[in-house]
Amino acid sequence: MLRRILRSLATFIAIFAVYQAYARVAVPWMEPPLKATRRHVPTTAEKSDAAKSASKYQLLLSNYFPKDHWSQTRPPKVITSADETGMLVVDDWKPLDAKPNVEDDGRSPARVAINRFAVLYFPTPPRAGILPPRDAVILEAPQGARLDFADFRPERWQIGEVTGGQFPGRIIIRSDMREPGPADDLFLETADLEMNSKLLHTDQPVRFRLGPNAGVGRELELRFLAEEHVRPKESGLKLPTADSLEIRRDVRLRLQLETDNQLPGAEKPSASDSQKGKGNGAANPPVEVSCSGPFVFDFVRPYRASLDRDVELRQLNPAGPSDQLTCNQLDLYFAPKPAAGGKVEPIVSEPRRRQQRDLLRLEPAMLIAEGHPVVIISPARRAEARGERIQIGLREKRVQISGGDDVILRYGPNVLRAPVIDYQHPSGETGASLGRFRAKGPGSLEYRPDPTKPGQVVHAAWQQSIELGREQGQPVLIMDGRPGLMMADAGGLVADRIKLSMRELEAATAAGGVGLSIAQGSDSKGKVRLAPDRLTASGGVEIQSPQLVGRTDELITTFRLQPEAPPAAAAGSQSTGGVTSQLTAPPRPGASRQSFQVDAERMRFEV
């Protein structure tokens, strides 16, 4: 026993001796001695640099907020996105979680209470040395918010995406956009928003304005686009991309469609009415839209605004009754305005950047209405369209109507009926005065060449199609499917196919011409006058007229224009030679009219 105690004591003495040698010899050589240091007091230059760093963002924000705004009265806390297109400006925040929870992927989710904050989107990122971009989109929440972040470690400059939150009180979204003045400004106001990772929602009223377009409604829902290419571990603020916006109830819109009427080519009001309308100061009257269902705007191409159930659209007309459109569903398609000078813009594949670029310069491009039926009425222009689906291209001035036997297109006294109608009004660039149209399926056309002579009516009917196009720059009318032409007091013509070539003439020189536009204007100064040039009928041609009855396989008629003779000269002169002269000459008073019957393989006339 005594031996063990002596061994333990010897071991302890040896260890103590080695430790003393290490502490007295090795430690002073390996570690420097401790020295007392003075506390560093920041210099005036260092304080100035810190103040400049804090005020850098205040100088930028001073372009978007007034001098008494909280972001200007004291330096705010600012967090920017990695690409500098987003900025979160915070007055102060307080974590609501007692202990941070770090997940396996390194993220630290957190709930944060923010006193006051603003979010800025920069479609044009700010750069030092240049003017601040005026197209910044600003969201303000004066009463603060409670936000859930997927990752919130500001001390490490790691701020993840917002996964949820509540925004009590008033919310404002605004932007001066690109043009000086309020012509294209953005403004949206609502209250009490709630959000998660997929959508943002409120039951409160909402009102908005984008340039001349404005609207009100209730119960807003903004859905976000899932961006799979965003990596969770990326540092910096992450802002969601809008997918669609929906206003579910009490929707009222006031839009500027950049057109003075709903139907391209409709008759315009008289000159006196136009002068009355100048007092209103609007070349293109605004459009008022209402519906009992939801309004949805799709931010992803195609940019589309949809209205559902009991849709009514009225275009105000200061010169007379308003134009009206009624349908079950209305879709308005928007497109970015073409770049100035025809420049080709680069393709942007990233959805958020493409949205930011396009949304600043959208304009209505196309309108599609569906219903049972869709009805468009323009009383001041004596125009009407009816069908189950009507598509109007605002840029190309084109209207397409479909929907079975009830399809109708009416301009003044002229009426076109067919299952499918496609009409395109001529643009100013082409220099043409007469538009194009095509009708498919069995249909009919009732046309009055001279509105001052309602008794002169041209009736046309067909089984397949009718098309008004152009050949060598001149109008050509083609009818297929056993078409028939009939004019009051002049008889009729039936064939398998009829082709009528015409010439456009100035109104002052159009002797013998007729106005053959289905959208004929009421102003004689600008009225299009057409003269027939050549008519070709083929396949089982049947002629029925007071002076000629006949059958042939092909009929060719060539028209020659002659100056109109004065009334006295016309009454005293009469052609007496040839069959053609006898067919075309007016009967003498009291004389019996001659009649001819001709059957031949081919007939050719000159009129």
PDB file of C-alpha atoms in Angstrom, residues 138-362:
ATOM      1  CA  ILE A 138     -43.006  52.448 -55.391  1.00  0.00           C
ATOM      2  CA  LEU A 139     -45.095  50.531 -52.837  1.00  0.00           C
ATOM      3  CA  GLU A 140     -45.687  52.295 -49.511  1.00  0.00           C
ATOM      4  CA  ALA A 141     -47.105  50.876 -46.280  1.00  0.00           C
ATOM      5  CA  PRO A 142     -47.222  53.827 -43.829  1.00  0.00           C
ATOM      6  CA  GLN A 143     -48.561  51.638 -40.998  1.00  0.00           C
ATOM      7  CA  GLY A 144     -45.887  48.996 -41.344  1.00  0.00           C
ATOM      8  CA  ALA A 145     -46.216  45.249 -41.713  1.00  0.00           C
ATOM      9  CA  ARG A 146     -45.432  41.854 -40.272  1.00  0.00           C
ATOM     10  CA  LEU A 147     -43.434  39.809 -42.733  1.00  0.00           C
ATOM     11  CA  ASP A 148     -42.193  36.213 -42.839  1.00  0.00           C
ATOM     12  CA  PHE A 149     -38.811  35.769 -44.528  1.00  0.00           C
ATOM     13  CA  ALA A 150     -37.419  32.473 -45.793  1.00  0.00           C
ATOM     14  CA  ASP A 151     -34.010  33.699 -44.627  1.00  0.00           C
ATOM     15  CA  PHE A 152     -33.394  36.787 -42.489  1.00  0.00           C
ATOM     16  CA  ARG A 153     -29.840  37.460 -41.352  1.00  0.00           C
ATOM     17  CA  PRO A 154     -29.183  41.131 -42.170  1.00  0.00           C
ATOM     18  CA  GLU A 155     -25.888  41.069 -40.284  1.00  0.00           C
ATOM     19  CA  ARG A 156     -24.640  38.682 -42.995  1.00  0.00           C
ATOM     20  CA  TRP A 157     -26.451  40.518 -45.791  1.00  0.00           C
ATOM     21  CA  GLN A 158     -28.748  37.552 -46.321  1.00  0.00           C
ATOM     22  CA  ILE A 159     -32.389  38.512 -46.850  1.00  0.00           C
ATOM     23  CA  GLY A 160     -34.470  35.804 -48.503  1.00  0.00           C
ATOM     24  CA  GLU A 161     -37.837  35.956 -50.223  1.00  0.00           C
ATOM     25  CA  VAL A 162     -40.971  37.057 -48.389  1.00  0.00           C
ATOM     26  CA  THR A 163     -43.116  33.966 -47.708  1.00  0.00           C
ATOM     27  CA  GLY A 164     -46.004  35.628 -45.857  1.00  0.00           C
ATOM     28  CA  GLY A 165     -47.189  38.720 -44.090  1.00  0.00           C
ATOM     29  CA  GLN A 166     -49.871  41.226 -43.176  1.00  0.00           C
ATOM     30  CA  PHE A 167     -50.061  44.872 -44.279  1.00  0.00           C
ATOM     31  CA  PRO A 168     -52.605  46.675 -42.085  1.00  0.00           C
ATOM     32  CA  GLY A 169     -53.972  50.031 -43.139  1.00  0.00           C
ATOM     33  CA  ARG A 170     -53.574  51.975 -46.365  1.00  0.00           C
ATOM     34  CA  ILE A 171     -51.371  50.652 -49.199  1.00  0.00           C
ATOM     35  CA  ILE A 172     -50.251  52.783 -52.164  1.00  0.00           C
ATOM     36  CA  ILE A 173     -48.468  51.743 -55.358  1.00  0.00           C
ATOM     37  CA  ARG A 174     -47.346  54.594 -57.620  1.00  0.00           C
ATOM     38  CA  SER A 175     -44.960  55.535 -60.407  1.00  0.00           C
ATOM     39  CA  ASP A 176     -44.274  58.564 -62.600  1.00  0.00           C
ATOM     40  CA  MET A 177     -43.451  56.127 -65.404  1.00  0.00           C
ATOM     41  CA  ARG A 178     -41.418  57.427 -68.328  1.00  0.00           C
ATOM     42  CA  GLU A 179     -43.193  60.486 -69.703  1.00  0.00           C
ATOM     43  CA  PRO A 180     -43.204  63.847 -67.857  1.00  0.00           C
ATOM     44  CA  GLY A 181     -46.578  64.794 -66.436  1.00  0.00           C
ATOM     45  CA  PRO A 182     -49.517  62.563 -65.432  1.00  0.00           C
ATOM     46  CA  ALA A 183     -50.268  61.198 -68.935  1.00  0.00           C
ATOM     47  CA  ASP A 184     -48.806  57.760 -68.155  1.00  0.00           C
ATOM     48  CA  ASP A 185     -48.615  57.763 -64.328  1.00  0.00           C
ATOM     49  CA  LEU A 186     -49.433  54.619 -62.323  1.00  0.00           C
ATOM     50  CA  PHE A 187     -51.473  54.773 -59.103  1.00  0.00           C
ATOM     51  CA  LEU A 188     -53.142  51.996 -57.070  1.00  0.00           C
ATOM     52  CA  GLU A 189     -54.687  52.299 -53.607  1.00  0.00           C
ATOM     53  CA  THR A 190     -56.166  49.666 -51.311  1.00  0.00           C
ATOM     54  CA  ALA A 191     -55.876  48.506 -47.656  1.00  0.00           C
ATOM     55  CA  ASP A 192     -55.366  45.539 -45.306  1.00  0.00           C
ATOM     56  CA  LEU A 193     -53.338  43.241 -47.529  1.00  0.00           C
ATOM     57  CA  GLU A 194     -52.362  39.686 -46.625  1.00  0.00           C
ATOM     58  CA  MET A 195     -49.881  37.556 -48.511  1.00  0.00           C
ATOM     59  CA  ASN A 196     -48.149  34.200 -48.698  1.00  0.00           C
ATOM     60  CA  SER A 197     -45.612  32.725 -51.093  1.00  0.00           C
ATOM     61  CA  LYS A 198     -48.244  32.324 -53.837  1.00  0.00           C
ATOM     62  CA  LEU A 199     -50.553  35.350 -53.671  1.00  0.00           C
ATOM     63  CA  LEU A 200     -51.469  38.689 -52.120  1.00  0.00           C
ATOM     64  CA  HIS A 201     -55.112  39.317 -51.164  1.00  0.00           C
ATOM     65  CA  THR A 202     -57.500  41.893 -49.704  1.00  0.00           C
ATOM     66  CA  ASP A 203     -61.285  42.171 -49.348  1.00  0.00           C
ATOM     67  CA  GLN A 204     -61.161  45.965 -49.249  1.00  0.00           C
ATOM     68  CA  PRO A 205     -62.041  48.346 -52.120  1.00  0.00           C
ATOM     69  CA  VAL A 206     -59.339  49.062 -54.665  1.00  0.00           C
ATOM     70  CA  ARG A 207     -58.943  51.901 -57.141  1.00  0.00           C
ATOM     71  CA  PHE A 208     -56.258  52.249 -59.777  1.00  0.00           C
ATOM     72  CA  ARG A 209     -55.150  54.441 -62.658  1.00  0.00           C
ATOM     73  CA  LEU A 210     -52.601  54.022 -65.456  1.00  0.00           C
ATOM     74  CA  GLY A 211     -52.403  57.141 -67.577  1.00  0.00           C
ATOM     75  CA  PRO A 212     -55.865  57.776 -69.038  1.00  0.00           C
ATOM     76  CA  ASN A 213     -57.099  54.325 -67.930  1.00  0.00           C
ATOM     77  CA  ALA A 214     -58.737  53.970 -64.517  1.00  0.00           C
ATOM     78  CA  GLY A 215     -60.909  51.555 -62.569  1.00  0.00           C
ATOM     79  CA  VAL A 216     -62.447  50.602 -59.239  1.00  0.00           C
ATOM     80  CA  GLY A 217     -63.518  47.333 -57.672  1.00  0.00           C
ATOM     81  CA  ARG A 218     -63.471  45.212 -54.563  1.00  0.00           C
ATOM     82  CA  GLU A 219     -61.622  42.090 -53.378  1.00  0.00           C
ATOM     83  CA  LEU A 220     -58.210  42.090 -55.038  1.00  0.00           C
ATOM     84  CA  GLU A 221     -55.977  39.047 -55.512  1.00  0.00           C
ATOM     85  CA  LEU A 222     -52.456  39.246 -56.963  1.00  0.00           C
ATOM     86  CA  ARG A 223     -50.841  35.900 -57.822  1.00  0.00           C
ATOM     87  CA  PHE A 224     -47.078  35.415 -58.060  1.00  0.00           C
ATOM     88  CA  LEU A 225     -45.133  33.568 -60.723  1.00  0.00           C
ATOM     89  CA  ALA A 226     -43.032  30.612 -59.584  1.00  0.00           C
ATOM     90  CA  GLU A 227     -39.423  31.272 -60.595  1.00  0.00           C
ATOM     91  CA  GLU A 228     -37.590  27.974 -60.506  1.00  0.00           C
ATOM     92  CA  HIS A 229     -34.295  29.480 -61.696  1.00  0.00           C
ATOM     93  CA  VAL A 230     -33.871  31.503 -58.454  1.00  0.00           C
ATOM     94  CA  ARG A 231     -31.458  29.694 -56.140  1.00  0.00           C
ATOM     95  CA  PRO A 232     -32.508  29.607 -52.440  1.00  0.00           C
ATOM     96  CA  LYS A 233     -28.994  30.451 -51.172  1.00  0.00           C
ATOM     97  CA  GLU A 234     -28.646  33.633 -53.238  1.00  0.00           C
ATOM     98  CA  SER A 235     -28.003  36.637 -51.005  1.00  0.00           C
ATOM     99  CA  GLY A 236     -29.882  39.909 -51.208  1.00  0.00           C
ATOM    100  CA  LEU A 237     -33.555  40.832 -51.315  1.00  0.00           C
ATOM    101  CA  LYS A 238     -35.764  38.623 -53.525  1.00  0.00           C
ATOM    102  CA  LEU A 239     -38.975  40.187 -54.894  1.00  0.00           C
ATOM    103  CA  PRO A 240     -41.719  38.031 -56.458  1.00  0.00           C
ATOM    104  CA  THR A 241     -42.868  38.383 -60.065  1.00  0.00           C
ATOM    105  CA  ALA A 242     -46.564  39.056 -60.730  1.00  0.00           C
ATOM    106  CA  ASP A 243     -48.483  36.362 -62.609  1.00  0.00           C
ATOM    107  CA  SER A 244     -52.054  37.719 -62.629  1.00  0.00           C
ATOM    108  CA  LEU A 245     -54.254  40.301 -60.919  1.00  0.00           C
ATOM    109  CA  GLU A 246     -57.935  39.690 -60.191  1.00  0.00           C
ATOM    110  CA  ILE A 247     -60.638  42.052 -58.940  1.00  0.00           C
ATOM    111  CA  ARG A 248     -63.636  39.904 -58.131  1.00  0.00           C
ATOM    112  CA  ARG A 249     -66.543  42.253 -57.469  1.00  0.00           C
ATOM    113  CA  ASP A 250     -68.046  45.643 -58.374  1.00  0.00           C
ATOM    114  CA  VAL A 251     -65.713  46.207 -61.337  1.00  0.00           C
ATOM    115  CA  ARG A 252     -65.905  49.498 -63.236  1.00  0.00           C
ATOM    116  CA  LEU A 253     -63.301  50.534 -65.814  1.00  0.00           C
ATOM    117  CA  ARG A 254     -62.659  53.614 -67.927  1.00  0.00           C
ATOM    118  CA  LEU A 255     -60.262  52.895 -70.795  1.00  0.00           C
ATOM    119  CA  GLN A 256     -58.706  54.706 -73.725  1.00  0.00           C
ATOM    120  CA  LEU A 257     -58.705  52.343 -76.738  1.00  0.00           C
ATOM    121  CA  GLU A 258     -57.090  54.768 -79.227  1.00  0.00           C
ATOM    122  CA  THR A 259     -60.028  54.469 -81.634  1.00  0.00           C
ATOM    123  CA  ASP A 260     -62.995  56.742 -82.278  1.00  0.00           C
ATOM    124  CA  ASN A 261     -65.465  53.882 -82.795  1.00  0.00           C
ATOM    125  CA  GLN A 262     -65.825  50.201 -81.977  1.00  0.00           C
ATOM    126  CA  LEU A 263     -66.285  48.996 -85.555  1.00  0.00           C
ATOM    127  CA  PRO A 264     -63.480  49.748 -88.038  1.00  0.00           C
ATOM    128  CA  GLY A 265     -64.712  51.639 -91.088  1.00  0.00           C
ATOM    129  CA  ALA A 266     -68.012  52.724 -89.572  1.00  0.00           C
ATOM    130  CA  GLU A 267     -69.530  55.914 -90.871  1.00  0.00           C
ATOM    131  CA  LYS A 268     -68.263  58.930 -88.972  1.00  0.00           C
ATOM    132  CA  PRO A 269     -70.576  61.628 -87.638  1.00  0.00           C
ATOM    133  CA  SER A 270     -71.184  64.638 -89.823  1.00  0.00           C
ATOM    134  CA  ALA A 271     -68.792  67.570 -89.858  1.00  0.00           C
ATOM    135  CA  SER A 272     -71.121  69.656 -87.684  1.00  0.00           C
ATOM    136  CA  ASP A 273     -71.276  66.882 -85.098  1.00  0.00           C
ATOM    137  CA  SER A 274     -67.512  66.620 -85.106  1.00  0.00           C
ATOM    138  CA  GLN A 275     -67.234  70.326 -84.399  1.00  0.00           C
ATOM    139  CA  LYS A 276     -69.537  69.872 -81.424  1.00  0.00           C
ATOM    140  CA  GLY A 277     -67.326  67.107 -80.120  1.00  0.00           C
ATOM    141  CA  LYS A 278     -64.189  69.255 -80.217  1.00  0.00           C
ATOM    142  CA  GLY A 279     -65.342  71.052 -77.139  1.00  0.00           C
ATOM    143  CA  ASN A 280     -64.789  67.888 -75.137  1.00  0.00           C
ATOM    144  CA  GLY A 281     -61.112  67.901 -76.011  1.00  0.00           C
ATOM    145  CA  ALA A 282     -60.849  64.174 -76.800  1.00  0.00           C
ATOM    146  CA  ALA A 283     -60.147  62.951 -80.301  1.00  0.00           C
ATOM    147  CA  ASN A 284     -60.880  59.359 -79.224  1.00  0.00           C
ATOM    148  CA  PRO A 285     -63.694  59.231 -76.638  1.00  0.00           C
ATOM    149  CA  PRO A 286     -63.050  56.993 -73.595  1.00  0.00           C
ATOM    150  CA  VAL A 287     -64.674  53.602 -73.079  1.00  0.00           C
ATOM    151  CA  GLU A 288     -66.589  52.642 -69.923  1.00  0.00           C
ATOM    152  CA  VAL A 289     -66.739  48.933 -69.033  1.00  0.00           C
ATOM    153  CA  SER A 290     -68.682  47.128 -66.315  1.00  0.00           C
ATOM    154  CA  CYS A 291     -69.385  43.488 -65.435  1.00  0.00           C
ATOM    155  CA  SER A 292     -70.964  41.434 -62.652  1.00  0.00           C
ATOM    156  CA  GLY A 293     -68.125  38.891 -62.598  1.00  0.00           C
ATOM    157  CA  PRO A 294     -64.381  39.177 -62.002  1.00  0.00           C
ATOM    158  CA  PHE A 295     -61.795  41.253 -63.822  1.00  0.00           C
ATOM    159  CA  VAL A 296     -58.477  39.435 -64.426  1.00  0.00           C
ATOM    160  CA  PHE A 297     -55.253  40.860 -65.841  1.00  0.00           C
ATOM    161  CA  ASP A 298     -52.590  38.405 -67.000  1.00  0.00           C
ATOM    162  CA  PHE A 299     -49.052  39.808 -66.605  1.00  0.00           C
ATOM    163  CA  VAL A 300     -47.478  36.931 -68.556  1.00  0.00           C
ATOM    164  CA  ARG A 301     -47.595  37.092 -72.348  1.00  0.00           C
ATOM    165  CA  PRO A 302     -50.017  37.553 -73.861  1.00  0.00           C
ATOM    166  CA  TYR A 303     -50.902  40.515 -71.651  1.00  0.00           C
ATOM    167  CA  ARG A 304     -54.661  40.101 -71.325  1.00  0.00           C
ATOM    168  CA  ALA A 305     -57.483  41.711 -69.360  1.00  0.00           C
ATOM    169  CA  SER A 306     -60.633  39.554 -69.023  1.00  0.00           C
ATOM    170  CA  LEU A 307     -64.095  40.556 -67.823  1.00  0.00           C
ATOM    171  CA  ASP A 308     -66.772  37.962 -67.131  1.00  0.00           C
ATOM    172  CA  ARG A 309     -70.592  37.873 -66.916  1.00  0.00           C
ATOM    173  CA  ASP A 310     -72.979  40.595 -68.072  1.00  0.00           C
ATOM    174  CA  VAL A 311     -70.253  42.670 -69.684  1.00  0.00           C
ATOM    175  CA  GLU A 312     -71.286  46.051 -71.032  1.00  0.00           C
ATOM    176  CA  LEU A 313     -68.954  48.408 -72.870  1.00  0.00           C
ATOM    177  CA  ARG A 314     -69.960  51.936 -73.823  1.00  0.00           C
ATOM    178  CA  GLN A 315     -67.870  54.359 -75.856  1.00  0.00           C
ATOM    179  CA  LEU A 316     -68.918  57.897 -75.109  1.00  0.00           C
ATOM    180  CA  ASN A 317     -69.849  59.984 -78.119  1.00  0.00           C
ATOM    181  CA  PRO A 318     -70.191  63.728 -77.465  1.00  0.00           C
ATOM    182  CA  ALA A 319     -71.879  64.155 -80.862  1.00  0.00           C
ATOM    183  CA  GLY A 320     -74.722  61.691 -80.234  1.00  0.00           C
ATOM    184  CA  PRO A 321     -75.711  58.335 -78.698  1.00  0.00           C
ATOM    185  CA  SER A 322     -72.896  56.217 -77.305  1.00  0.00           C
ATOM    186  CA  ASP A 323     -71.570  53.079 -78.984  1.00  0.00           C
ATOM    187  CA  GLN A 324     -72.448  49.919 -77.033  1.00  0.00           C
ATOM    188  CA  LEU A 325     -71.128  46.372 -76.789  1.00  0.00           C
ATOM    189  CA  THR A 326     -72.834  43.651 -74.747  1.00  0.00           C
ATOM    190  CA  CYS A 327     -71.492  40.122 -74.238  1.00  0.00           C
ATOM    191  CA  ASN A 328     -70.877  37.378 -71.676  1.00  0.00           C
ATOM    192  CA  GLN A 329     -67.076  37.566 -71.723  1.00  0.00           C
ATOM    193  CA  LEU A 330     -64.698  40.257 -72.953  1.00  0.00           C
ATOM    194  CA  ASP A 331     -60.926  39.864 -73.415  1.00  0.00           C
ATOM    195  CA  LEU A 332     -58.684  42.865 -74.047  1.00  0.00           C
ATOM    196  CA  TYR A 333     -55.202  42.023 -75.306  1.00  0.00           C
ATOM    197  CA  PHE A 334     -52.383  44.516 -74.766  1.00  0.00           C
ATOM    198  CA  ALA A 335     -49.037  44.798 -76.532  1.00  0.00           C
ATOM    199  CA  PRO A 336     -45.999  47.028 -76.025  1.00  0.00           C
ATOM    200  CA  LYS A 337     -45.898  50.093 -78.220  1.00  0.00           C
ATOM    201  CA  PRO A 338     -43.487  49.633 -81.145  1.00  0.00           C
ATOM    202  CA  ALA A 339     -40.032  51.059 -80.557  1.00  0.00           C
ATOM    203  CA  ALA A 340     -39.420  54.495 -82.013  1.00  0.00           C
ATOM    204  CA  GLY A 341     -37.859  54.469 -85.449  1.00  0.00           C
ATOM    205  CA  GLY A 342     -38.638  50.783 -85.983  1.00  0.00           C
ATOM    206  CA  LYS A 343     -35.731  49.653 -83.785  1.00  0.00           C
ATOM    207  CA  VAL A 344     -35.531  45.937 -82.965  1.00  0.00           C
ATOM    208  CA  GLU A 345     -35.393  45.405 -79.204  1.00  0.00           C
ATOM    209  CA  PRO A 346     -33.328  42.634 -77.618  1.00  0.00           C
ATOM    210  CA  ILE A 347     -35.132  39.488 -76.466  1.00  0.00           C
ATOM    211  CA  VAL A 348     -35.457  39.230 -72.677  1.00  0.00           C
ATOM    212  CA  SER A 349     -36.014  35.684 -71.410  1.00  0.00           C
ATOM    213  CA  GLU A 350     -36.137  36.435 -67.674  1.00  0.00           C
ATOM    214  CA  PRO A 351     -39.865  36.956 -66.811  1.00  0.00           C
ATOM    215  CA  ARG A 352     -39.465  39.765 -64.268  1.00  0.00           C
ATOM    216  CA  ARG A 353     -37.178  41.869 -66.457  1.00  0.00           C
ATOM    217  CA  ARG A 354     -39.486  41.382 -69.442  1.00  0.00           C
ATOM    218  CA  GLN A 355     -42.463  42.486 -67.359  1.00  0.00           C
ATOM    219  CA  GLN A 356     -40.678  45.575 -66.111  1.00  0.00           C
ATOM    220  CA  ARG A 357     -39.797  46.604 -69.661  1.00  0.00           C
ATOM    221  CA  ASP A 358     -43.162  45.856 -71.271  1.00  0.00           C
ATOM    222  CA  LEU A 359     -45.612  47.095 -68.627  1.00  0.00           C
ATOM    223  CA  LEU A 360     -44.380  50.665 -68.971  1.00  0.00           C
ATOM    224  CA  ARG A 361     -45.561  50.951 -72.583  1.00  0.00           C
ATOM    225  CA  LEU A 362     -48.575  48.665 -73.014  1.00  0.00           C
TER     226      LEU A 362
END
